[in-house]
PDB file of C-alpha atoms and ligand atoms in Angstrom:
ATOM      1  CA  UNK A   1      82.775 129.071  -0.237  1.00  0.00           C
ATOM      2  CA  UNK A   2      85.344 131.603  -1.368  1.00  0.00           C
ATOM      3  CA  UNK A   3      89.028 131.336  -2.145  1.00  0.00           C
ATOM      4  CA  UNK A   4      91.311 133.946  -0.673  1.00  0.00           C
ATOM      5  CA  UNK A   5      93.926 135.124  -3.172  1.00  0.00           C
ATOM      6  CA  UNK A   6      97.490 135.001  -1.858  1.00  0.00           C
ATOM      7  CA  UNK A   7      98.877 138.220  -0.296  1.00  0.00           C
ATOM      8  CA  UNK A   8      95.489 139.810   0.239  1.00  0.00           C
ATOM      9  CA  UNK A   9      95.196 142.278   3.093  1.00  0.00           C
ATOM     10  CA  UNK A  10      92.569 141.958   5.818  1.00  0.00           C
ATOM     11  CA  UNK A  11      89.541 144.146   6.398  1.00  0.00           C
ATOM     12  CA  UNK A  12      89.208 144.615  10.177  1.00  0.00           C
ATOM     13  CA  UNK A  13      85.865 145.842  11.495  1.00  0.00           C
ATOM     14  CA  UNK A  14      86.998 147.699  14.589  1.00  0.00           C
ATOM     15  CA  UNK A  15      84.479 148.660  17.279  1.00  0.00           C
ATOM     16  CA  UNK A  16      85.119 151.981  18.980  1.00  0.00           C
ATOM     17  CA  UNK A  17      83.638 153.730  22.055  1.00  0.00           C
ATOM     18  CA  UNK A  18      80.054 155.078  21.987  1.00  0.00           C
ATOM     19  CA  UNK A  19      81.063 157.867  24.379  1.00  0.00           C
ATOM     20  CA  UNK A  20      83.571 156.948  27.047  1.00  0.00           C
ATOM     21  CA  UNK A  21      86.997 156.701  25.405  1.00  0.00           C
ATOM     22  CA  UNK A  22      88.075 154.041  27.907  1.00  0.00           C
ATOM     23  CA  UNK A  23      85.693 151.612  26.221  1.00  0.00           C
ATOM     24  CA  UNK A  24      88.140 150.328  23.657  1.00  0.00           C
ATOM     25  CA  UNK A  25      89.781 146.932  23.648  1.00  0.00           C
ATOM     26  CA  UNK A  26      93.512 146.277  23.701  1.00  0.00           C
ATOM     27  CA  UNK A  27      93.104 144.396  20.445  1.00  0.00           C
ATOM     28  CA  UNK A  28      91.305 147.321  18.787  1.00  0.00           C
ATOM     29  CA  UNK A  29      94.195 149.608  19.765  1.00  0.00           C
ATOM     30  CA  UNK A  30      96.765 147.151  18.404  1.00  0.00           C
ATOM     31  CA  UNK A  31      94.910 146.687  15.113  1.00  0.00           C
ATOM     32  CA  UNK A  32      94.490 150.453  14.681  1.00  0.00           C
ATOM     33  CA  UNK A  33      98.252 150.847  15.199  1.00  0.00           C
ATOM     34  CA  UNK A  34      99.142 148.063  12.766  1.00  0.00           C
ATOM     35  CA  UNK A  35      96.926 148.622   9.718  1.00  0.00           C
ATOM     36  CA  UNK A  36      98.118 150.586   6.695  1.00  0.00           C
ATOM     37  CA  UNK A  37      94.947 152.686   6.551  1.00  0.00           C
ATOM     38  CA  UNK A  38      91.905 153.500   8.703  1.00  0.00           C
ATOM     39  CA  UNK A  39      88.617 154.172   6.891  1.00  0.00           C
ATOM     40  CA  UNK A  40      86.372 156.195   9.207  1.00  0.00           C
ATOM     41  CA  UNK A  41      82.741 157.293   8.973  1.00  0.00           C
ATOM     42  CA  UNK A  42      83.528 160.472  10.876  1.00  0.00           C
ATOM     43  CA  UNK A  43      87.198 161.348  10.497  1.00  0.00           C
ATOM     44  CA  UNK A  44      87.031 164.140  13.097  1.00  0.00           C
ATOM     45  CA  UNK A  45      85.665 161.861  15.783  1.00  0.00           C
ATOM     46  CA  UNK A  46      88.105 159.067  14.912  1.00  0.00           C
ATOM     47  CA  UNK A  47      91.033 161.492  14.849  1.00  0.00           C
ATOM     48  CA  UNK A  48      90.135 162.496  18.420  1.00  0.00           C
ATOM     49  CA  UNK A  49      90.172 158.845  19.469  1.00  0.00           C
ATOM     50  CA  UNK A  50      93.491 158.179  17.725  1.00  0.00           C
ATOM     51  CA  UNK A  51      95.048 161.274  19.258  1.00  0.00           C
ATOM     52  CA  UNK A  52      93.902 160.187  22.720  1.00  0.00           C
ATOM     53  CA  UNK A  53      95.727 156.869  22.253  1.00  0.00           C
ATOM     54  CA  UNK A  54      98.682 158.418  20.405  1.00  0.00           C
ATOM     55  CA  UNK A  55      98.010 156.420  17.276  1.00  0.00           C
ATOM     56  CA  UNK A  56      99.095 157.967  14.059  1.00  0.00           C
ATOM     57  CA  UNK A  57      97.919 156.138  10.954  1.00  0.00           C
ATOM     58  CA  UNK A  58      96.581 157.484   7.647  1.00  0.00           C
ATOM     59  CA  UNK A  59      92.861 158.189   7.825  1.00  0.00           C
ATOM     60  CA  UNK A  60      90.364 158.310   4.965  1.00  0.00           C
ATOM     61  CA  UNK A  61      86.651 159.063   5.057  1.00  0.00           C
ATOM     62  CA  UNK A  62      84.124 156.342   4.300  1.00  0.00           C
ATOM     63  CA  UNK A  63      80.506 157.306   4.857  1.00  0.00           C
ATOM     64  CA  UNK A  64      77.043 156.887   3.418  1.00  0.00           C
ATOM     65  CA  UNK A  65      77.552 159.536   0.728  1.00  0.00           C
ATOM     66  CA  UNK A  66      80.881 158.282  -0.626  1.00  0.00           C
ATOM     67  CA  UNK A  67      80.781 154.549   0.112  1.00  0.00           C
ATOM     68  CA  UNK A  68      80.141 153.550  -3.521  1.00  0.00           C
ATOM     69  CA  UNK A  69      82.764 155.882  -4.967  1.00  0.00           C
ATOM     70  CA  UNK A  70      85.313 155.038  -2.285  1.00  0.00           C
ATOM     71  CA  UNK A  71      84.992 151.258  -2.132  1.00  0.00           C
ATOM     72  CA  UNK A  72      86.835 150.297  -5.380  1.00  0.00           C
ATOM     73  CA  UNK A  73      90.036 152.040  -4.244  1.00  0.00           C
ATOM     74  CA  UNK A  74      89.774 150.469  -0.783  1.00  0.00           C
ATOM     75  CA  UNK A  75      89.301 147.069  -2.399  1.00  0.00           C
ATOM     76  CA  UNK A  76      92.330 147.681  -4.598  1.00  0.00           C
ATOM     77  CA  UNK A  77      94.443 148.390  -1.522  1.00  0.00           C
ATOM     78  CA  UNK A  78      93.189 145.219   0.163  1.00  0.00           C
ATOM     79  CA  UNK A  79      93.914 143.197  -2.979  1.00  0.00           C
ATOM     80  CA  UNK A  80      97.432 144.578  -3.111  1.00  0.00           C
ATOM     81  CA  UNK A  81      98.110 143.272   0.387  1.00  0.00           C
ATOM     82  CA  UNK A  82      97.379 146.321   2.566  1.00  0.00           C
ATOM     83  CA  UNK A  83      95.266 145.787   5.669  1.00  0.00           C
ATOM     84  CA  UNK A  84      92.505 148.197   6.530  1.00  0.00           C
ATOM     85  CA  UNK A  85      90.526 149.063   9.662  1.00  0.00           C
ATOM     86  CA  UNK A  86      86.965 150.183   9.115  1.00  0.00           C
ATOM     87  CA  UNK A  87      85.512 152.192  12.006  1.00  0.00           C
ATOM     88  CA  UNK A  88      82.089 153.758  12.263  1.00  0.00           C
ATOM     89  CA  UNK A  89      81.111 157.040  13.839  1.00  0.00           C
ATOM     90  CA  UNK A  90      80.887 155.119  17.131  1.00  0.00           C
ATOM     91  CA  UNK A  91      80.235 151.569  18.266  1.00  0.00           C
ATOM     92  CA  UNK A  92      80.247 148.465  16.107  1.00  0.00           C
ATOM     93  CA  UNK A  93      80.691 148.886  12.342  1.00  0.00           C
ATOM     94  CA  UNK A  94      77.726 147.565  10.373  1.00  0.00           C
ATOM     95  CA  UNK A  95      75.034 148.322  12.955  1.00  0.00           C
ATOM     96  CA  UNK A  96      72.994 151.091  11.242  1.00  0.00           C
ATOM     97  CA  UNK A  97      75.979 152.503   9.367  1.00  0.00           C
ATOM     98  CA  UNK A  98      77.527 152.086   5.878  1.00  0.00           C
ATOM     99  CA  UNK A  99      80.074 149.360   6.771  1.00  0.00           C
ATOM    100  CA  UNK A 100      77.957 146.590   5.216  1.00  0.00           C
ATOM    101  CA  UNK A 101      78.562 147.889   1.683  1.00  0.00           C
ATOM    102  CA  UNK A 102      82.337 147.368   1.914  1.00  0.00           C
ATOM    103  CA  UNK A 103      81.990 144.147   3.921  1.00  0.00           C
ATOM    104  CA  UNK A 104      79.888 142.561   1.158  1.00  0.00           C
ATOM    105  CA  UNK A 105      82.247 143.748  -1.557  1.00  0.00           C
ATOM    106  CA  UNK A 106      85.287 142.425   0.333  1.00  0.00           C
ATOM    107  CA  UNK A 107      83.625 139.029   0.815  1.00  0.00           C
ATOM    108  CA  UNK A 108      82.699 138.883  -2.891  1.00  0.00           C
ATOM    109  CA  UNK A 109      86.369 139.429  -3.755  1.00  0.00           C
ATOM    110  CA  UNK A 110      87.714 136.861  -1.315  1.00  0.00           C
ATOM    111  CA  UNK A 111      89.188 139.412   1.107  1.00  0.00           C
ATOM    112  CA  UNK A 112      89.317 138.160   4.723  1.00  0.00           C
ATOM    113  CA  UNK A 113      86.955 140.148   6.960  1.00  0.00           C
ATOM    114  CA  UNK A 114      87.747 140.039  10.678  1.00  0.00           C
ATOM    115  CA  UNK A 115      85.603 141.447  13.516  1.00  0.00           C
ATOM    116  CA  UNK A 116      87.232 143.293  16.403  1.00  0.00           C
ATOM    117  CA  UNK A 117      84.283 143.321  18.828  1.00  0.00           C
ATOM    118  CA  UNK A 118      83.534 146.035  21.329  1.00  0.00           C
ATOM    119  CA  UNK A 119      80.846 148.555  22.299  1.00  0.00           C
ATOM    120  CA  UNK A 120      77.496 148.927  20.619  1.00  0.00           C
ATOM    121  CA  UNK A 121      74.673 151.227  21.710  1.00  0.00           C
ATOM    122  CA  UNK A 122      72.266 148.430  20.838  1.00  0.00           C
ATOM    123  CA  UNK A 123      73.594 145.857  23.306  1.00  0.00           C
ATOM    124  CA  UNK A 124      74.339 148.417  26.031  1.00  0.00           C
ATOM    125  CA  UNK A 125      70.745 149.723  25.880  1.00  0.00           C
ATOM    126  CA  UNK A 126      69.324 146.205  25.884  1.00  0.00           C
ATOM    127  CA  UNK A 127      71.228 145.045  28.963  1.00  0.00           C
ATOM    128  CA  UNK A 128      70.385 148.088  31.107  1.00  0.00           C
ATOM    129  CA  UNK A 129      66.760 148.252  29.961  1.00  0.00           C
ATOM    130  CA  UNK A 130      65.457 145.812  32.539  1.00  0.00           C
ATOM    131  CA  UNK A 131      63.367 144.239  29.751  1.00  0.00           C
ATOM    132  CA  UNK A 132      63.864 140.601  28.694  1.00  0.00           C
ATOM    133  CA  UNK A 133      67.183 140.559  26.795  1.00  0.00           C
ATOM    134  CA  UNK A 134      67.274 136.911  25.738  1.00  0.00           C
ATOM    135  CA  UNK A 135      65.261 137.371  22.513  1.00  0.00           C
ATOM    136  CA  UNK A 136      65.094 140.724  20.802  1.00  0.00           C
ATOM    137  CA  UNK A 137      64.263 142.395  17.474  1.00  0.00           C
ATOM    138  CA  UNK A 138      66.478 145.287  16.426  1.00  0.00           C
ATOM    139  CA  UNK A 139      64.689 147.641  14.048  1.00  0.00           C
ATOM    140  CA  UNK A 140      67.383 150.292  13.541  1.00  0.00           C
ATOM    141  CA  UNK A 141      65.924 153.742  12.822  1.00  0.00           C
ATOM    142  CA  UNK A 142      62.179 154.029  12.247  1.00  0.00           C
ATOM    143  CA  UNK A 143      61.134 155.941   9.095  1.00  0.00           C
ATOM    144  CA  UNK A 144      61.176 159.708   9.696  1.00  0.00           C
ATOM    145  CA  UNK A 145      57.931 160.231   7.757  1.00  0.00           C
ATOM    146  CA  UNK A 146      54.878 159.824   9.956  1.00  0.00           C
ATOM    147  CA  UNK A 147      52.825 157.559   7.646  1.00  0.00           C
ATOM    148  CA  UNK A 148      55.654 155.085   7.066  1.00  0.00           C
ATOM    149  CA  UNK A 149      56.651 155.145  10.733  1.00  0.00           C
ATOM    150  CA  UNK A 150      53.125 154.338  11.839  1.00  0.00           C
ATOM    151  CA  UNK A 151      52.801 151.529   9.293  1.00  0.00           C
ATOM    152  CA  UNK A 152      56.037 150.036  10.573  1.00  0.00           C
ATOM    153  CA  UNK A 153      54.795 150.196  14.165  1.00  0.00           C
ATOM    154  CA  UNK A 154      51.516 148.508  13.146  1.00  0.00           C
ATOM    155  CA  UNK A 155      53.496 145.721  11.503  1.00  0.00           C
ATOM    156  CA  UNK A 156      55.470 145.278  14.739  1.00  0.00           C
ATOM    157  CA  UNK A 157      52.465 145.360  17.086  1.00  0.00           C
ATOM    158  CA  UNK A 158      52.376 141.542  17.422  1.00  0.00           C
ATOM    159  CA  UNK A 159      56.154 141.088  17.822  1.00  0.00           C
ATOM    160  CA  UNK A 160      56.718 139.114  21.016  1.00  0.00           C
ATOM    161  CA  UNK A 161      60.438 139.761  21.393  1.00  0.00           C
ATOM    162  CA  UNK A 162      61.849 142.861  23.070  1.00  0.00           C
ATOM    163  CA  UNK A 163      62.069 145.552  20.365  1.00  0.00           C
ATOM    164  CA  UNK A 164      64.852 148.132  19.976  1.00  0.00           C
ATOM    165  CA  UNK A 165      64.911 151.324  17.932  1.00  0.00           C
ATOM    166  CA  UNK A 166      67.629 153.898  17.386  1.00  0.00           C
ATOM    167  CA  UNK A 167      65.991 157.326  17.493  1.00  0.00           C
ATOM    168  CA  UNK A 168      66.886 160.953  17.120  1.00  0.00           C
ATOM    169  CA  UNK A 169      66.191 163.029  20.243  1.00  0.00           C
ATOM    170  CA  UNK A 170      64.055 165.390  18.143  1.00  0.00           C
ATOM    171  CA  UNK A 171      61.689 162.579  17.137  1.00  0.00           C
ATOM    172  CA  UNK A 172      61.611 160.775  20.500  1.00  0.00           C
ATOM    173  CA  UNK A 173      58.376 162.343  21.729  1.00  0.00           C
ATOM    174  CA  UNK A 174      56.504 161.781  18.463  1.00  0.00           C
ATOM    175  CA  UNK A 175      57.683 158.190  18.250  1.00  0.00           C
ATOM    176  CA  UNK A 176      56.612 157.483  21.849  1.00  0.00           C
ATOM    177  CA  UNK A 177      53.194 159.023  21.064  1.00  0.00           C
ATOM    178  CA  UNK A 178      52.845 156.755  18.004  1.00  0.00           C
ATOM    179  CA  UNK A 179      53.932 153.712  20.033  1.00  0.00           C
ATOM    180  CA  UNK A 180      51.345 154.512  22.710  1.00  0.00           C
ATOM    181  CA  UNK A 181      48.563 154.886  20.171  1.00  0.00           C
ATOM    182  CA  UNK A 182      49.435 151.924  17.953  1.00  0.00           C
ATOM    183  CA  UNK A 183      51.052 149.401  20.314  1.00  0.00           C
ATOM    184  CA  UNK A 184      49.499 150.353  23.656  1.00  0.00           C
ATOM    185  CA  UNK A 185      50.909 151.441  27.009  1.00  0.00           C
ATOM    186  CA  UNK A 186      53.718 148.918  27.396  1.00  0.00           C
ATOM    187  CA  UNK A 187      56.773 149.017  29.599  1.00  0.00           C
ATOM    188  CA  UNK A 188      59.706 150.643  27.843  1.00  0.00           C
ATOM    189  CA  UNK A 189      63.130 152.134  28.464  1.00  0.00           C
ATOM    190  CA  UNK A 190      64.822 155.142  26.948  1.00  0.00           C
ATOM    191  CA  UNK A 191      68.620 154.877  27.128  1.00  0.00           C
ATOM    192  CA  UNK A 192      70.222 158.244  26.451  1.00  0.00           C
ATOM    193  CA  UNK A 193      73.875 159.276  26.181  1.00  0.00           C
ATOM    194  CA  UNK A 194      75.134 155.869  27.312  1.00  0.00           C
ATOM    195  CA  UNK A 195      78.671 155.846  28.764  1.00  0.00           C
ATOM    196  CA  UNK A 196      78.773 159.665  28.596  1.00  0.00           C
ATOM    197  CA  UNK A 197      78.710 162.311  31.313  1.00  0.00           C
ATOM    198  CA  UNK A 198      74.949 162.811  31.124  1.00  0.00           C
ATOM    199  CA  UNK A 199      73.986 159.163  30.758  1.00  0.00           C
ATOM    200  CA  UNK A 200      70.323 158.692  31.587  1.00  0.00           C
ATOM    201  CA  UNK A 201      68.263 155.502  31.593  1.00  0.00           C
ATOM    202  CA  UNK A 202      64.523 156.065  32.087  1.00  0.00           C
ATOM    203  CA  UNK A 203      62.256 153.082  32.671  1.00  0.00           C
ATOM    204  CA  UNK A 204      58.473 153.012  32.913  1.00  0.00           C
ATOM    205  CA  UNK A 205      55.335 152.734  30.862  1.00  0.00           C
ATOM    206  CA  UNK A 206      55.221 154.612  27.572  1.00  0.00           C
ATOM    207  CA  UNK A 207      52.869 157.122  29.257  1.00  0.00           C
ATOM    208  CA  UNK A 208      55.393 157.710  32.056  1.00  0.00           C
ATOM    209  CA  UNK A 209      58.205 158.167  29.540  1.00  0.00           C
ATOM    210  CA  UNK A 210      56.080 160.688  27.667  1.00  0.00           C
ATOM    211  CA  UNK A 211      55.458 162.589  30.896  1.00  0.00           C
ATOM    212  CA  UNK A 212      59.212 162.646  31.537  1.00  0.00           C
ATOM    213  CA  UNK A 213      60.165 163.753  28.026  1.00  0.00           C
ATOM    214  CA  UNK A 214      57.204 166.095  27.656  1.00  0.00           C
ATOM    215  CA  UNK A 215      58.701 168.336  30.345  1.00  0.00           C
ATOM    216  CA  UNK A 216      62.309 167.824  29.423  1.00  0.00           C
ATOM    217  CA  UNK A 217      63.444 168.141  25.808  1.00  0.00           C
ATOM    218  CA  UNK A 218      65.999 165.373  25.363  1.00  0.00           C
ATOM    219  CA  UNK A 219      69.438 165.922  23.906  1.00  0.00           C
ATOM    220  CA  UNK A 220      72.081 163.573  22.638  1.00  0.00           C
ATOM    221  CA  UNK A 221      71.802 160.016  21.420  1.00  0.00           C
ATOM    222  CA  UNK A 222      68.892 157.775  22.216  1.00  0.00           C
ATOM    223  CA  UNK A 223      67.835 154.118  22.065  1.00  0.00           C
ATOM    224  CA  UNK A 224      64.232 153.047  22.741  1.00  0.00           C
ATOM    225  CA  UNK A 225      63.718 149.567  24.167  1.00  0.00           C
ATOM    226  CA  UNK A 226      60.166 148.268  24.157  1.00  0.00           C
ATOM    227  CA  UNK A 227      58.525 145.205  25.711  1.00  0.00           C
ATOM    228  CA  UNK A 228      57.285 142.726  23.141  1.00  0.00           C
ATOM    229  CA  UNK A 229      53.611 141.884  22.683  1.00  0.00           C
ATOM    230  CA  UNK A 230      52.016 139.824  25.405  1.00  0.00           C
ATOM    231  CA  UNK A 231      48.501 138.429  24.950  1.00  0.00           C
TER     232      UNK A 231
HETATM  233  N1  SAM B   1      77.183 151.422  14.969  1.00  0.00           N
HETATM  234  C1  SAM B   1      76.690 152.101  16.160  1.00  0.00           C
HETATM  235  C2  SAM B   1      76.672 151.130  17.346  1.00  0.00           C
HETATM  236  O1  SAM B   1      77.026 149.956  17.175  1.00  0.00           O
HETATM  237  O2  SAM B   1      76.355 151.571  18.451  1.00  0.00           O
HETATM  238  C3  SAM B   1      75.337 152.739  15.927  1.00  0.00           C
HETATM  239  C4  SAM B   1      75.351 153.776  14.829  1.00  0.00           C
HETATM  240  S1  SAM B   1      73.832 154.592  14.581  1.00  0.00           S
HETATM  241  C5  SAM B   1      74.244 155.539  13.147  1.00  0.00           C
HETATM  242  C6  SAM B   1      73.783 155.857  15.790  1.00  0.00           C
HETATM  243  C7  SAM B   1      72.652 155.665  16.769  1.00  0.00           C
HETATM  244  O3  SAM B   1      73.064 154.789  17.805  1.00  0.00           O
HETATM  245  C8  SAM B   1      72.237 156.934  17.486  1.00  0.00           C
HETATM  246  O4  SAM B   1      71.303 157.684  16.724  1.00  0.00           O
HETATM  247  C9  SAM B   1      71.592 156.398  18.735  1.00  0.00           C
HETATM  248  O5  SAM B   1      70.292 155.925  18.473  1.00  0.00           O
HETATM  249  C10 SAM B   1      72.519 155.200  19.027  1.00  0.00           C
HETATM  250  N2  SAM B   1      73.625 155.602  19.917  1.00  0.00           N
HETATM  251  C11 SAM B   1      74.919 155.772  19.589  1.00  0.00           C
HETATM  252  N3  SAM B   1      75.648 156.117  20.674  1.00  0.00           N
HETATM  253  C12 SAM B   1      74.777 156.156  21.712  1.00  0.00           C
HETATM  254  C13 SAM B   1      74.902 156.449  23.100  1.00  0.00           C
HETATM  255  N4  SAM B   1      76.081 156.788  23.624  1.00  0.00           N
HETATM  256  N5  SAM B   1      73.791 156.391  23.875  1.00  0.00           N
HETATM  257  C14 SAM B   1      72.589 156.059  23.346  1.00  0.00           C
HETATM  258  N6  SAM B   1      72.415 155.772  22.043  1.00  0.00           N
HETATM  259  C15 SAM B   1      73.487 155.821  21.239  1.00  0.00           C
END
């Protein structure tokens, strides 16, 4: 239980589009217009969004490299009654981005934290994958280093739920090769550039996906969705 001090501002976690700028809720637009300050992971990208919707509010950067230095002053503003919107690079704040650091601090200090739900690459990839979406394990980004990545995949080999990974396009082929070797030739989906002009969803076995991406070097943003283990 926590007590909220009187006159504390609210920390809004505002979801923003993962590509298509139309994917923003009416509530997100209202909150972005009403808060005193917007803390953004990528101020350039957020400025583009705000300009598109003719929203003009003060913007400050909040990202992985300054989250610890920046958080005390954001907390001070919240404590003095100012409300703040936290937006990530794209999608839902807190899903593989630095939002959690400020969320935990705000909760510890009794600041109300309010979600403004909207797009997330994770859920969009899951629902178009064609793989069972009712139970899933989200693993975020796999380790970039080969040894650690392969150990992680070994640990996940018996996972029965549908498994999702965020992945860089440069590592996609290597990760699919590791999955094939360690977890076997399962059905999988690669969801690339969702909601954008070159959206591409490729479904098949891991071998088929490797054939596809062996010929064609992928670009853009990628989610891998993998069938869980079946005996
Ligand atoms: N918080 C974000 C969300 O809720 O979608 C995710 C942030 S994470 C740092 C960025 C990763 O999400 C990318 O590397 C990619 O794996 C995935 N991603 C983001 N936008 C995407 C898109 N339009 N299509 C496919 N994957 C996307």
